[in-house]
CSV table of C-alpha atoms in Angstrom, one decimal:
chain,number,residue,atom,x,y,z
A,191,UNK,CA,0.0,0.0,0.0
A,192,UNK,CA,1.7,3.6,-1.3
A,193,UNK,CA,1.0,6.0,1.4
A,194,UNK,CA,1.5,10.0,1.3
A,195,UNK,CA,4.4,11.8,2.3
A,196,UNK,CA,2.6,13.1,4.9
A,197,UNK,CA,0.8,11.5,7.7
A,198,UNK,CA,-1.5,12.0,10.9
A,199,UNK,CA,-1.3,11.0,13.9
A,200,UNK,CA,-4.7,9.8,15.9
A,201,UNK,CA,-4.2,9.5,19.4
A,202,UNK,CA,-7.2,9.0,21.6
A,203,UNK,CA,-7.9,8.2,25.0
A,204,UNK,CA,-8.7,4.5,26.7
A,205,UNK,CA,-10.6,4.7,29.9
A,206,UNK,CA,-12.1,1.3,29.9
A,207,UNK,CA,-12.4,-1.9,29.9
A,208,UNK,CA,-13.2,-2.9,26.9
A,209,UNK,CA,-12.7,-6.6,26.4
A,210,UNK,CA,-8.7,-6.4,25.4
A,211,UNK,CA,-6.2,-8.7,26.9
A,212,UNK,CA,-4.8,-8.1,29.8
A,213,UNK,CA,-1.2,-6.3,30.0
A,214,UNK,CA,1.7,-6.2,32.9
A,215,UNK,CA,3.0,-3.2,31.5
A,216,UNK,CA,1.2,-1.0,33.6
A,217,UNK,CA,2.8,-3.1,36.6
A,218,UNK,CA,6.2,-1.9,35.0
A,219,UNK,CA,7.4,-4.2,32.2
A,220,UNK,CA,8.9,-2.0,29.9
A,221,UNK,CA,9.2,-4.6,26.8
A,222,UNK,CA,6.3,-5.3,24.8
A,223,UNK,CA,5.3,-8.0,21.9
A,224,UNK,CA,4.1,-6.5,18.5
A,225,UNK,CA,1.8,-9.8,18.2
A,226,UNK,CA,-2.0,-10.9,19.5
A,227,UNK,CA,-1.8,-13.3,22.4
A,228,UNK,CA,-5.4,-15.0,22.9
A,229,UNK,CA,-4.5,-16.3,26.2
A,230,UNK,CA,-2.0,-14.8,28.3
A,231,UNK,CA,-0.7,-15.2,31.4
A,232,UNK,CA,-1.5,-12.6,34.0
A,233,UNK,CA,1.9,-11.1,33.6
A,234,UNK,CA,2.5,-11.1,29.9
A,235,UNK,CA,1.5,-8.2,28.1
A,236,UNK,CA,-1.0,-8.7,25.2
A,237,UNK,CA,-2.7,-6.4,22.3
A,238,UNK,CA,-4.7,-6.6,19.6
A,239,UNK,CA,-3.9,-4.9,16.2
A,240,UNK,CA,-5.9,-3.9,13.1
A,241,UNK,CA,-4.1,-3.1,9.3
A,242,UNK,CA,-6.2,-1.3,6.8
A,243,UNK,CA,-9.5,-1.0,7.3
A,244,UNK,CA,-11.3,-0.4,4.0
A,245,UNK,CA,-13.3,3.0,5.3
A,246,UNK,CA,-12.1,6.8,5.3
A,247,UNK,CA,-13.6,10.1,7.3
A,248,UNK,CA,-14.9,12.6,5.4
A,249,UNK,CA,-16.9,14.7,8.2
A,250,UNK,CA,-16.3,16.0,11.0
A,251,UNK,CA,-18.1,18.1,13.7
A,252,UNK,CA,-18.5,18.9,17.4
A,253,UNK,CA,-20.7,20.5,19.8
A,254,UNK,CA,-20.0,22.0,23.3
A,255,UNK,CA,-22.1,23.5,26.0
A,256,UNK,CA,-22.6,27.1,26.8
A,257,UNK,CA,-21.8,28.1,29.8
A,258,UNK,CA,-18.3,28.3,30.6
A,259,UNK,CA,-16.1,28.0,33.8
A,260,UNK,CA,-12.6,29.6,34.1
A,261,UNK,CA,-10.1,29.2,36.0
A,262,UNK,CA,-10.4,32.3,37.8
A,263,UNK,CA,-14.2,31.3,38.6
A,264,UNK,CA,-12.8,28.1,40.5
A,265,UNK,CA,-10.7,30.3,42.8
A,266,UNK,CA,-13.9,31.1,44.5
A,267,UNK,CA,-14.7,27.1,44.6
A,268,UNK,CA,-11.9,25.5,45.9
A,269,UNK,CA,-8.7,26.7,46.6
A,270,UNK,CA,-6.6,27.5,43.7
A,271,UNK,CA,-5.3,29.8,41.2
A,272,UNK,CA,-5.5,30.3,37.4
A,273,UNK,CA,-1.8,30.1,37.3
A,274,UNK,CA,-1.6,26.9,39.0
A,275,UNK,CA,-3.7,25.0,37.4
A,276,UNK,CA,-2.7,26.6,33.5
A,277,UNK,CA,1.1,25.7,34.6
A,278,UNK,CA,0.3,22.0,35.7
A,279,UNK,CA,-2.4,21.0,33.2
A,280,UNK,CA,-2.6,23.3,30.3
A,281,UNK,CA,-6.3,24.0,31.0
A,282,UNK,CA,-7.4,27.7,30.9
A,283,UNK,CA,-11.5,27.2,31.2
A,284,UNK,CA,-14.4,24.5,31.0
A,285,UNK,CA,-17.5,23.7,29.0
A,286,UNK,CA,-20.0,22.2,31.5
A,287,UNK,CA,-24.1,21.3,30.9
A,288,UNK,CA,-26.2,22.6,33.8
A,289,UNK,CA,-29.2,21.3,35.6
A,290,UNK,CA,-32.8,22.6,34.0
A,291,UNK,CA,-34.3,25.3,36.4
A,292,UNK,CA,-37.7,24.1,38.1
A,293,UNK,CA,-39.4,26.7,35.6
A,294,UNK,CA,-37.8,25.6,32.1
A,295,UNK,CA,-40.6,25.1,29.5
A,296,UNK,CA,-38.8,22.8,26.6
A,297,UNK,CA,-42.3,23.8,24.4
A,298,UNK,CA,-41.2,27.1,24.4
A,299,UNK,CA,-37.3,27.6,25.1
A,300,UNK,CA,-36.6,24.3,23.3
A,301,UNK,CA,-34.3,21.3,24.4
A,302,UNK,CA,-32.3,22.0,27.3
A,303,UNK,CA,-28.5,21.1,26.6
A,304,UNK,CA,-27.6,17.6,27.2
A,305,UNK,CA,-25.0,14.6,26.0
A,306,UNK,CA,-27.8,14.4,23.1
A,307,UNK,CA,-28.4,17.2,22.2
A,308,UNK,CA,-24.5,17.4,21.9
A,309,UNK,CA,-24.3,14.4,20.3
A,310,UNK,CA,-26.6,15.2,17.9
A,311,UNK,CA,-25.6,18.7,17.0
A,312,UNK,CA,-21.6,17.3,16.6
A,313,UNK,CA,-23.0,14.4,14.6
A,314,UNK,CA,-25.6,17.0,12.3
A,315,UNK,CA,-22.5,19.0,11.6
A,316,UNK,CA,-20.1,16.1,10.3
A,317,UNK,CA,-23.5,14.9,8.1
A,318,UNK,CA,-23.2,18.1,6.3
A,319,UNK,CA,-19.4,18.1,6.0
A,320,UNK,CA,-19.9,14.7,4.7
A,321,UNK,CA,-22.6,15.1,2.1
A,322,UNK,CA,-24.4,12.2,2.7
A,323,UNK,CA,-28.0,12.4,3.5
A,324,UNK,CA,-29.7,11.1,7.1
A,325,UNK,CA,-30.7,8.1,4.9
A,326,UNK,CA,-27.2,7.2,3.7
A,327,UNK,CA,-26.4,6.3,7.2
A,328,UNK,CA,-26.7,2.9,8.1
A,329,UNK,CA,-24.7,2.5,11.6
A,330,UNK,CA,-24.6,5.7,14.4
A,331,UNK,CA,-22.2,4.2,17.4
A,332,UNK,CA,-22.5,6.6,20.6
A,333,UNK,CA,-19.7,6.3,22.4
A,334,UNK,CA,-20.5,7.7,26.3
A,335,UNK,CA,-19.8,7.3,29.9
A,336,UNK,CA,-22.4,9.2,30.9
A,337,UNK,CA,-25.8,9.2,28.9
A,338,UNK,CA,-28.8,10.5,29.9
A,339,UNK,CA,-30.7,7.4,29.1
A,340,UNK,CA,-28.7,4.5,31.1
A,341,UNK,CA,-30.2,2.7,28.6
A,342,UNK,CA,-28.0,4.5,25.8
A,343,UNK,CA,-28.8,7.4,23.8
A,344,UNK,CA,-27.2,6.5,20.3
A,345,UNK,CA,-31.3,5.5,19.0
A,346,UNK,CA,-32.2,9.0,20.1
A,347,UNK,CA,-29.2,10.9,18.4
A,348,UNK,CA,-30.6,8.1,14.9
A,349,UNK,CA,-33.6,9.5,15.2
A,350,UNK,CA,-33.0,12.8,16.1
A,351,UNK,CA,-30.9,13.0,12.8
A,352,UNK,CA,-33.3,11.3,10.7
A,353,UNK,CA,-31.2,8.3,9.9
A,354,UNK,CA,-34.2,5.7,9.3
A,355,UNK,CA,-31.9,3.0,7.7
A,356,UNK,CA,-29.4,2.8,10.8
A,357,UNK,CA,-29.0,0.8,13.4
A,358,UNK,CA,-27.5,2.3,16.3
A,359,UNK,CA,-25.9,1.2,19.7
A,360,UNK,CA,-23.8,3.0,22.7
A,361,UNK,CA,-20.2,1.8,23.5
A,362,UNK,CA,-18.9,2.1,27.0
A,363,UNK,CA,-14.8,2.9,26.9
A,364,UNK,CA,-15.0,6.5,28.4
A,365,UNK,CA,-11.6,8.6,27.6
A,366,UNK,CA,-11.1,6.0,24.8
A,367,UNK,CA,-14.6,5.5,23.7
A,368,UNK,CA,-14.2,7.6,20.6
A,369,UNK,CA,-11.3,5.7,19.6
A,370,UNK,CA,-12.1,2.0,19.9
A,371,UNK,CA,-15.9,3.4,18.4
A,372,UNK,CA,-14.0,4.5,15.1
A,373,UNK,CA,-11.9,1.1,14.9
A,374,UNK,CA,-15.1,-0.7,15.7
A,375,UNK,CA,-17.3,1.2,12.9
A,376,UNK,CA,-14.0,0.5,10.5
A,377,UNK,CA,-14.6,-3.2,11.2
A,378,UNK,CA,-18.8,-3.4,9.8
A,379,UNK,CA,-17.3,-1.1,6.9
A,380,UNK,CA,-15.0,-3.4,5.8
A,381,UNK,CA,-16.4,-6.6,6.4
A,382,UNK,CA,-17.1,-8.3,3.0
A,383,UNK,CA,-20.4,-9.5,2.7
A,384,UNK,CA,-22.7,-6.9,4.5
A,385,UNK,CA,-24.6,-4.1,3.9
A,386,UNK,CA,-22.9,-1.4,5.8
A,387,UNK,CA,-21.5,1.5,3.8
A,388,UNK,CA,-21.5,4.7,6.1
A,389,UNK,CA,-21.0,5.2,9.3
A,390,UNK,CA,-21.4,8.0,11.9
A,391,UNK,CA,-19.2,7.4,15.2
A,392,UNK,CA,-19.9,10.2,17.9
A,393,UNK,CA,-18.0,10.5,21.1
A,394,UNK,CA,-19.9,12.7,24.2
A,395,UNK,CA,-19.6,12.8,27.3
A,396,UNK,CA,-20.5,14.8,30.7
A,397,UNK,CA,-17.9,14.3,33.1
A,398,UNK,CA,-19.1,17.5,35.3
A,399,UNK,CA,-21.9,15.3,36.6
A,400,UNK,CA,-19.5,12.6,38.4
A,401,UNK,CA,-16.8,14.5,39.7
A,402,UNK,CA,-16.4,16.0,43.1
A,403,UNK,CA,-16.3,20.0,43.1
A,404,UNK,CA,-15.2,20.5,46.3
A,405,UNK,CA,-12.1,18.1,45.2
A,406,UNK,CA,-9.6,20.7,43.7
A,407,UNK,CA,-7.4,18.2,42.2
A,408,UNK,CA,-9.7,16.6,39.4
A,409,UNK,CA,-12.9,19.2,39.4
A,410,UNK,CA,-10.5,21.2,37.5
A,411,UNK,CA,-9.8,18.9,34.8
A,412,UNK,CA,-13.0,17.7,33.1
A,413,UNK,CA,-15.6,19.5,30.9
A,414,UNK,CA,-18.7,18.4,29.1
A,415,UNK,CA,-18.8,18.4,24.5
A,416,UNK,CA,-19.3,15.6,22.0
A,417,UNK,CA,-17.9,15.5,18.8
A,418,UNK,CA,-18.6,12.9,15.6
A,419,UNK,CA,-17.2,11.8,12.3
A,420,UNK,CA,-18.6,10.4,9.5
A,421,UNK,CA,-16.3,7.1,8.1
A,422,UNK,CA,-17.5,5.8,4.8
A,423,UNK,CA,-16.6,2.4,3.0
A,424,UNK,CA,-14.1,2.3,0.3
A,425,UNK,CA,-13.6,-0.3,-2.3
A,426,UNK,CA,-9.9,-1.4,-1.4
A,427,UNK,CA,-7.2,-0.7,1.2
A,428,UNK,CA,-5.4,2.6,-1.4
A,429,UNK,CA,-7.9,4.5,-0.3
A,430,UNK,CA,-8.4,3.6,4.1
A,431,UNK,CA,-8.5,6.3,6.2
A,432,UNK,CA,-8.3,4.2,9.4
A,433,UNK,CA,-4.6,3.0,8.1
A,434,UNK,CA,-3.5,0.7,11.8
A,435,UNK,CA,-4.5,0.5,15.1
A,436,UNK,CA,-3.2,-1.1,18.5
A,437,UNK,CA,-5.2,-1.6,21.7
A,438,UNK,CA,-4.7,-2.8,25.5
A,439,UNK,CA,-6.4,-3.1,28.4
A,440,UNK,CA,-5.2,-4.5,32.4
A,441,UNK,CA,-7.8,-4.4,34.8
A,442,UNK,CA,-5.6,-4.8,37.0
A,443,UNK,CA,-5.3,-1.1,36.6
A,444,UNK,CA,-9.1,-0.6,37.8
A,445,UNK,CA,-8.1,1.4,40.9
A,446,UNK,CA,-6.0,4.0,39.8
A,447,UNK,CA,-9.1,5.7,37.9
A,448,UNK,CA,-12.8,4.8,38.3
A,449,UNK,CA,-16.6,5.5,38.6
A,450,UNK,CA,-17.9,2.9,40.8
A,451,UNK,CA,-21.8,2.2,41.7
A,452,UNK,CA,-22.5,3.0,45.0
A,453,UNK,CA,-26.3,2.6,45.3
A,454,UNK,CA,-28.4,2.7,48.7
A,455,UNK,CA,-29.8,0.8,51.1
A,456,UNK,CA,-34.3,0.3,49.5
A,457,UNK,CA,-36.0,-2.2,52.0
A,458,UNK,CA,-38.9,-4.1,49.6
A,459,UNK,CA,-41.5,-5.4,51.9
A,460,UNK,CA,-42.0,-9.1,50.9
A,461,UNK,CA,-43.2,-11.5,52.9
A,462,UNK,CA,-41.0,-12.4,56.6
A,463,UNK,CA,-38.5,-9.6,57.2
A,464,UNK,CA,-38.3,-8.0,53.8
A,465,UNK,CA,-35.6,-8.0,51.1
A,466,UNK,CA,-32.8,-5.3,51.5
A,467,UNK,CA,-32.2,-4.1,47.7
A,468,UNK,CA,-30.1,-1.4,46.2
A,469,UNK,CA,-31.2,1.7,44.7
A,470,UNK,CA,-28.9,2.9,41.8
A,471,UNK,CA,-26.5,5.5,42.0
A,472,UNK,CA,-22.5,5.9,41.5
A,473,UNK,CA,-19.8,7.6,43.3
A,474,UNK,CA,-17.8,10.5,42.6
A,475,UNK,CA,-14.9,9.8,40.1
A,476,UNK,CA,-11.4,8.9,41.7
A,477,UNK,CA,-8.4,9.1,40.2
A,478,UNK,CA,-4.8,8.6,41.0
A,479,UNK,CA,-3.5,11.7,39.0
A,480,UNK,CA,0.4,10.5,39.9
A,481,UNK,CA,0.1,6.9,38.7
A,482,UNK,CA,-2.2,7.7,35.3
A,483,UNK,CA,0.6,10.3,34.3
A,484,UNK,CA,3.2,7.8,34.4
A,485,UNK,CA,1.2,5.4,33.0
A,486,UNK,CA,0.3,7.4,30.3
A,487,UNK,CA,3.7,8.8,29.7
A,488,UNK,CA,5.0,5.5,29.6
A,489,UNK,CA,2.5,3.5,27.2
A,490,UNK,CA,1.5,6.0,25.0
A,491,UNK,CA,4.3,6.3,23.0
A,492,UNK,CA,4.7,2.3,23.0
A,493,UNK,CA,1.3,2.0,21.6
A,494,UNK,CA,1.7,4.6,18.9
A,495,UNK,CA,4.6,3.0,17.7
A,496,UNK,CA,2.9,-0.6,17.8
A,497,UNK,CA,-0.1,1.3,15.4
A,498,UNK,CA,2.6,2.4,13.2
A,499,UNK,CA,4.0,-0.9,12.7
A,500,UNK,CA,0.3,-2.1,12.1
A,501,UNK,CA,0.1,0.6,9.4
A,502,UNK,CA,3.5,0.0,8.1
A,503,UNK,CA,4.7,3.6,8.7
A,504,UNK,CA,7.3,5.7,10.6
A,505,UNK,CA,6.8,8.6,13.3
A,506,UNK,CA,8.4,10.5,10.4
A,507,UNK,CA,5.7,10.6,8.3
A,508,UNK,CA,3.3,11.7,10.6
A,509,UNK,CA,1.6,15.3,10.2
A,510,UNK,CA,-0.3,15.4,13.4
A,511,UNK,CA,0.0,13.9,17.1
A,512,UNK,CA,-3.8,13.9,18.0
A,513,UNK,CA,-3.5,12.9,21.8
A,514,UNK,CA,-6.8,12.7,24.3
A,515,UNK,CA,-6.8,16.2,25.9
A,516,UNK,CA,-6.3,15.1,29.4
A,517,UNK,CA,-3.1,17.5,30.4
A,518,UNK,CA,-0.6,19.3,28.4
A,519,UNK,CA,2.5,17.8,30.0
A,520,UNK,CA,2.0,14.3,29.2
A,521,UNK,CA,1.4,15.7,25.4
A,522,UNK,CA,4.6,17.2,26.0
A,523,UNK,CA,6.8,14.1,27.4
A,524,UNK,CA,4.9,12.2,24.7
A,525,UNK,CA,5.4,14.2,21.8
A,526,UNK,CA,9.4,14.4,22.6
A,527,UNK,CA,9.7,10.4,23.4
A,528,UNK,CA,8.6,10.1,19.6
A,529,UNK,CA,10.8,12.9,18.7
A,530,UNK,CA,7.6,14.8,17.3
A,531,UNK,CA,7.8,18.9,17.8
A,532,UNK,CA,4.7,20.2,19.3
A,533,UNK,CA,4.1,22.7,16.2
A,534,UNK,CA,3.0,19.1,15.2
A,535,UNK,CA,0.7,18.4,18.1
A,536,UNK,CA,-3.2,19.3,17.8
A,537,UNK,CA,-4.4,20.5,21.3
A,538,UNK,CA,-7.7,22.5,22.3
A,539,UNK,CA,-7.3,21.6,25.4
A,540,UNK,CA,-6.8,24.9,27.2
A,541,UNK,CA,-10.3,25.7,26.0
A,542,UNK,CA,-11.9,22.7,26.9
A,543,UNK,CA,-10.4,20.5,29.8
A,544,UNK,CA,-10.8,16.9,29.6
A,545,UNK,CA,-13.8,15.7,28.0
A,546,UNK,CA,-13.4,12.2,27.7
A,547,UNK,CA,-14.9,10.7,24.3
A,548,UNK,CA,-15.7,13.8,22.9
A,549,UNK,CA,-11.9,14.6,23.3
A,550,UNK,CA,-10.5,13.5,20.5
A,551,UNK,CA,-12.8,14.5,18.1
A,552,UNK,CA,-13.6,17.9,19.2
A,553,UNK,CA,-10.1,18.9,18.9
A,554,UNK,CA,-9.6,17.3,15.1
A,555,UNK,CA,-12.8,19.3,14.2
A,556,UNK,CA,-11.3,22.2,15.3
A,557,UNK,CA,-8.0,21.4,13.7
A,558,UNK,CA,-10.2,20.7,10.1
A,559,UNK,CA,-12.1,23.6,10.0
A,560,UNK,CA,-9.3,25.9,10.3
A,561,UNK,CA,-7.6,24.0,7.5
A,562,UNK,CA,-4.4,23.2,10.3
A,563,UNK,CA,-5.7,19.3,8.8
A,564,UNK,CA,-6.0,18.8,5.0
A,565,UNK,CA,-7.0,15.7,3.0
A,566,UNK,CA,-4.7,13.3,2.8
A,567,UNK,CA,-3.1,14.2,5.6
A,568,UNK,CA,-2.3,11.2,7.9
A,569,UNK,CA,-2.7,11.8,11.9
A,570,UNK,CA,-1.5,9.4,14.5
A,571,UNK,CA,-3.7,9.0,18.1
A,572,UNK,CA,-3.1,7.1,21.1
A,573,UNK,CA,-4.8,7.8,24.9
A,574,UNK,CA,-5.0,6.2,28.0
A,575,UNK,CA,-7.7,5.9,31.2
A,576,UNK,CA,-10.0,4.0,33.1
A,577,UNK,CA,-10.2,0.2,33.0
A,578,UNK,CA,-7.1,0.9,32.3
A,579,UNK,CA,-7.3,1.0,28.6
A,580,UNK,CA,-4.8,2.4,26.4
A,581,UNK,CA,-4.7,2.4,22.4
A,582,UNK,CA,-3.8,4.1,19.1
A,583,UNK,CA,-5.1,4.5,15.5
A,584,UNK,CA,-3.4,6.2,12.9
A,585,UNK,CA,-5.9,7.8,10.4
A,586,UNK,CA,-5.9,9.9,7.2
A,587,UNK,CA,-8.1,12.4,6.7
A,588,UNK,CA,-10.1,11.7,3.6
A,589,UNK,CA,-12.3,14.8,3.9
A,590,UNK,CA,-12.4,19.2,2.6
A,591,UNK,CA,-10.7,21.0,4.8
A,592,UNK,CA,-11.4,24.8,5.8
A,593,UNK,CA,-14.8,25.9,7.5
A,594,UNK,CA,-17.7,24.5,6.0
């Protein structure tokens, strides 16, 4: 397969656990196999990889809430300072949704902001980038931590869109959803023998609703904004956009960042002395900020390299390092263990924070409608995050440029 000179880097986020193999390399292996172990031991590291898929992006769009929190607004939340927290994480303000006010009329003032109505607005926007029509669509994949259905709301964005020939489903990977959603969509693409010819894959989430705010070291990492792409099926491997991919998981990991249920005490009164069930709800999100930086720092680089290998490519034909915006210094020791410069990293972060699956592609939006990305270029991403999960893609844009 002839590539371009030129070549982009995908990196997203994996904060999940999705069903990869385990890995010890979290526990501090520092080699690594470049082959697919079905059955490993619980200290051999393990990934699976993906070559070509037969699919390319050609839209691209994203959605974010309104109301915005700065830095300087959390100095009257917790204590802190806009210059600590820009000089440590690279984050200058927040996107967050808010809770509907007791007299909200959605008749009259419409939909109130919510992970679908972000969803769908980022996945309207790469529609029309795309040219297709709602009916060309024939698979919308929501990937999301936190719906507002817990049921999944990737049927409501379908509908909400108009896509009448789709089937649609949610995937659960959180900071990696987007990424493992676009490899997953690649697969029913390029499967031979089925029906599946576009794709929509739309990454959202609304971390503001599961962290603590009186906990200054993570309530001033996250925001809430979706973003989508549109992949479309292509008749032989010259023309993929998704180009390789590599993926891990080690649940072993589990602790070091989590959402876990909590639920409460709901006494049923059936017959004797009752049955004691539980009443759904989840805990705040912990994280072990120390131990996912050097995990990050450590594996993302490994698992870019093991994509490039997949796409039979070298770090120097990559354009763009597309890494999960979680904090700009692990961009930074990532970008220099490849040897990339940062004029060649794609970050929004400042303006955004972390927002988990809508990470990755709300910041390549960004970067296409500026024209920063042009067709053909090739774009390398990799992330990291809760499960832990940790994987990498390298793509090629196959879509206009410029605002449209």
């Amino acid at each position: 397969m002839k590539l371009p000179s030129t070549a982009f880097l995908f990196l997203a986020s994996t904060c999940s656990t999705l069903a990869f193999q385990p890995s010890s390399s979290f526990l501090g292996r520092n080699t690594y196999k470049t082959t697919h172990t079905r059955n490993p031991s619980p200290t051999a590291l393990s990934m699976v990889t993906t070559g070509p898929l037969k699919c390319r992006p050609i839209g691209i769009g994203s959605a974010s809430p309104k109301t915005v929190i700065t830095n300087v607004d959390l100095e009257s939340v917790v204590e802190t300072s806009d210059e600590w927290i820009r000089t440590r994480t690279g984050i200058s303000e927040r996107r967050v949704l808010l809770h509907p006010k007791g007299d909200y009329d959605a008749e009259k003032d419409g939909p109130f902001e919510s992970i679908k109505t972000l969803a769908s607005d980022a996945a309207g926007k790469a529609l029309k980038m795309s040219g297709l029509s709602p009916d060309d669509i024939d698979l919308v994949l929501v990937a999301t931590s936190s719906p507002d259905d817990m049921f999944g709301d990737a049927t409501s964005v379908a509908a909400s869109l108009g896509c009448q020939n789709a089937v649609a489903f949610d995937l659960t990977a959180a900071c990696s959803g987007f990424l493992f959603g676009a490899v997953t969509a690649g697969q029913f693409l390029t499967n031979d023998g089925n029906s599946y010819k576009n794709a929509i894959v739309v990454g959202a989430d609304a971390l503001s609703r599961w962290i603590d705010w009186d906990d200054r070291n993570s309530c001033i990492l996250f925001g809430d904004g979706a973003g989508a792409i549109v992949l479309s099926a292509t008749e032989d491997d010259s023309n993929a956009g998704i180009l390789g991919s590599s993926a891990h998981s080690n649940g072993l990991g589990y602790k070091e960042l989590n959402c876990g249920y909590a639920g409460v005490a709901r006494q049923v009164a059936t017959p004797g002395e009752g049955t004691t069930l539980s009443s759904g709800s989840y805990n705040r999100l912990a994280m072990n900020g120390k131990e996912v930086y050097k995990f990050a720092t450590r594996e993302v680089p490994k698992v870019i390299t093991e994509a490039l290998e997949a796409a039979n490519m070298q770090v120097e034909q990559v354009d763009w390092l597309l890494l999960h915006q979680a904090n700009i210094r692990i961009m930074e020791t990532v970008a220099s263990r490849l040897g990339i410069p940062m004029e060649k990293v794609i970050t929004n972060l400042s303006s955004y924070g972390n927002t988990s699956a809508g990470s990755i592609p709300l910041a390549l939006d960004e970067a296409v409608r500026s024209g920063q990305v042009k067709e053909g270029d090739v774009i390398a991403c990799a992330g990291f995050g809760a499960g832990l999960s940790w994987g990498a893609a390298i793509m090629r844009w196959g879509g206009k440029s410029s605002s449209i």
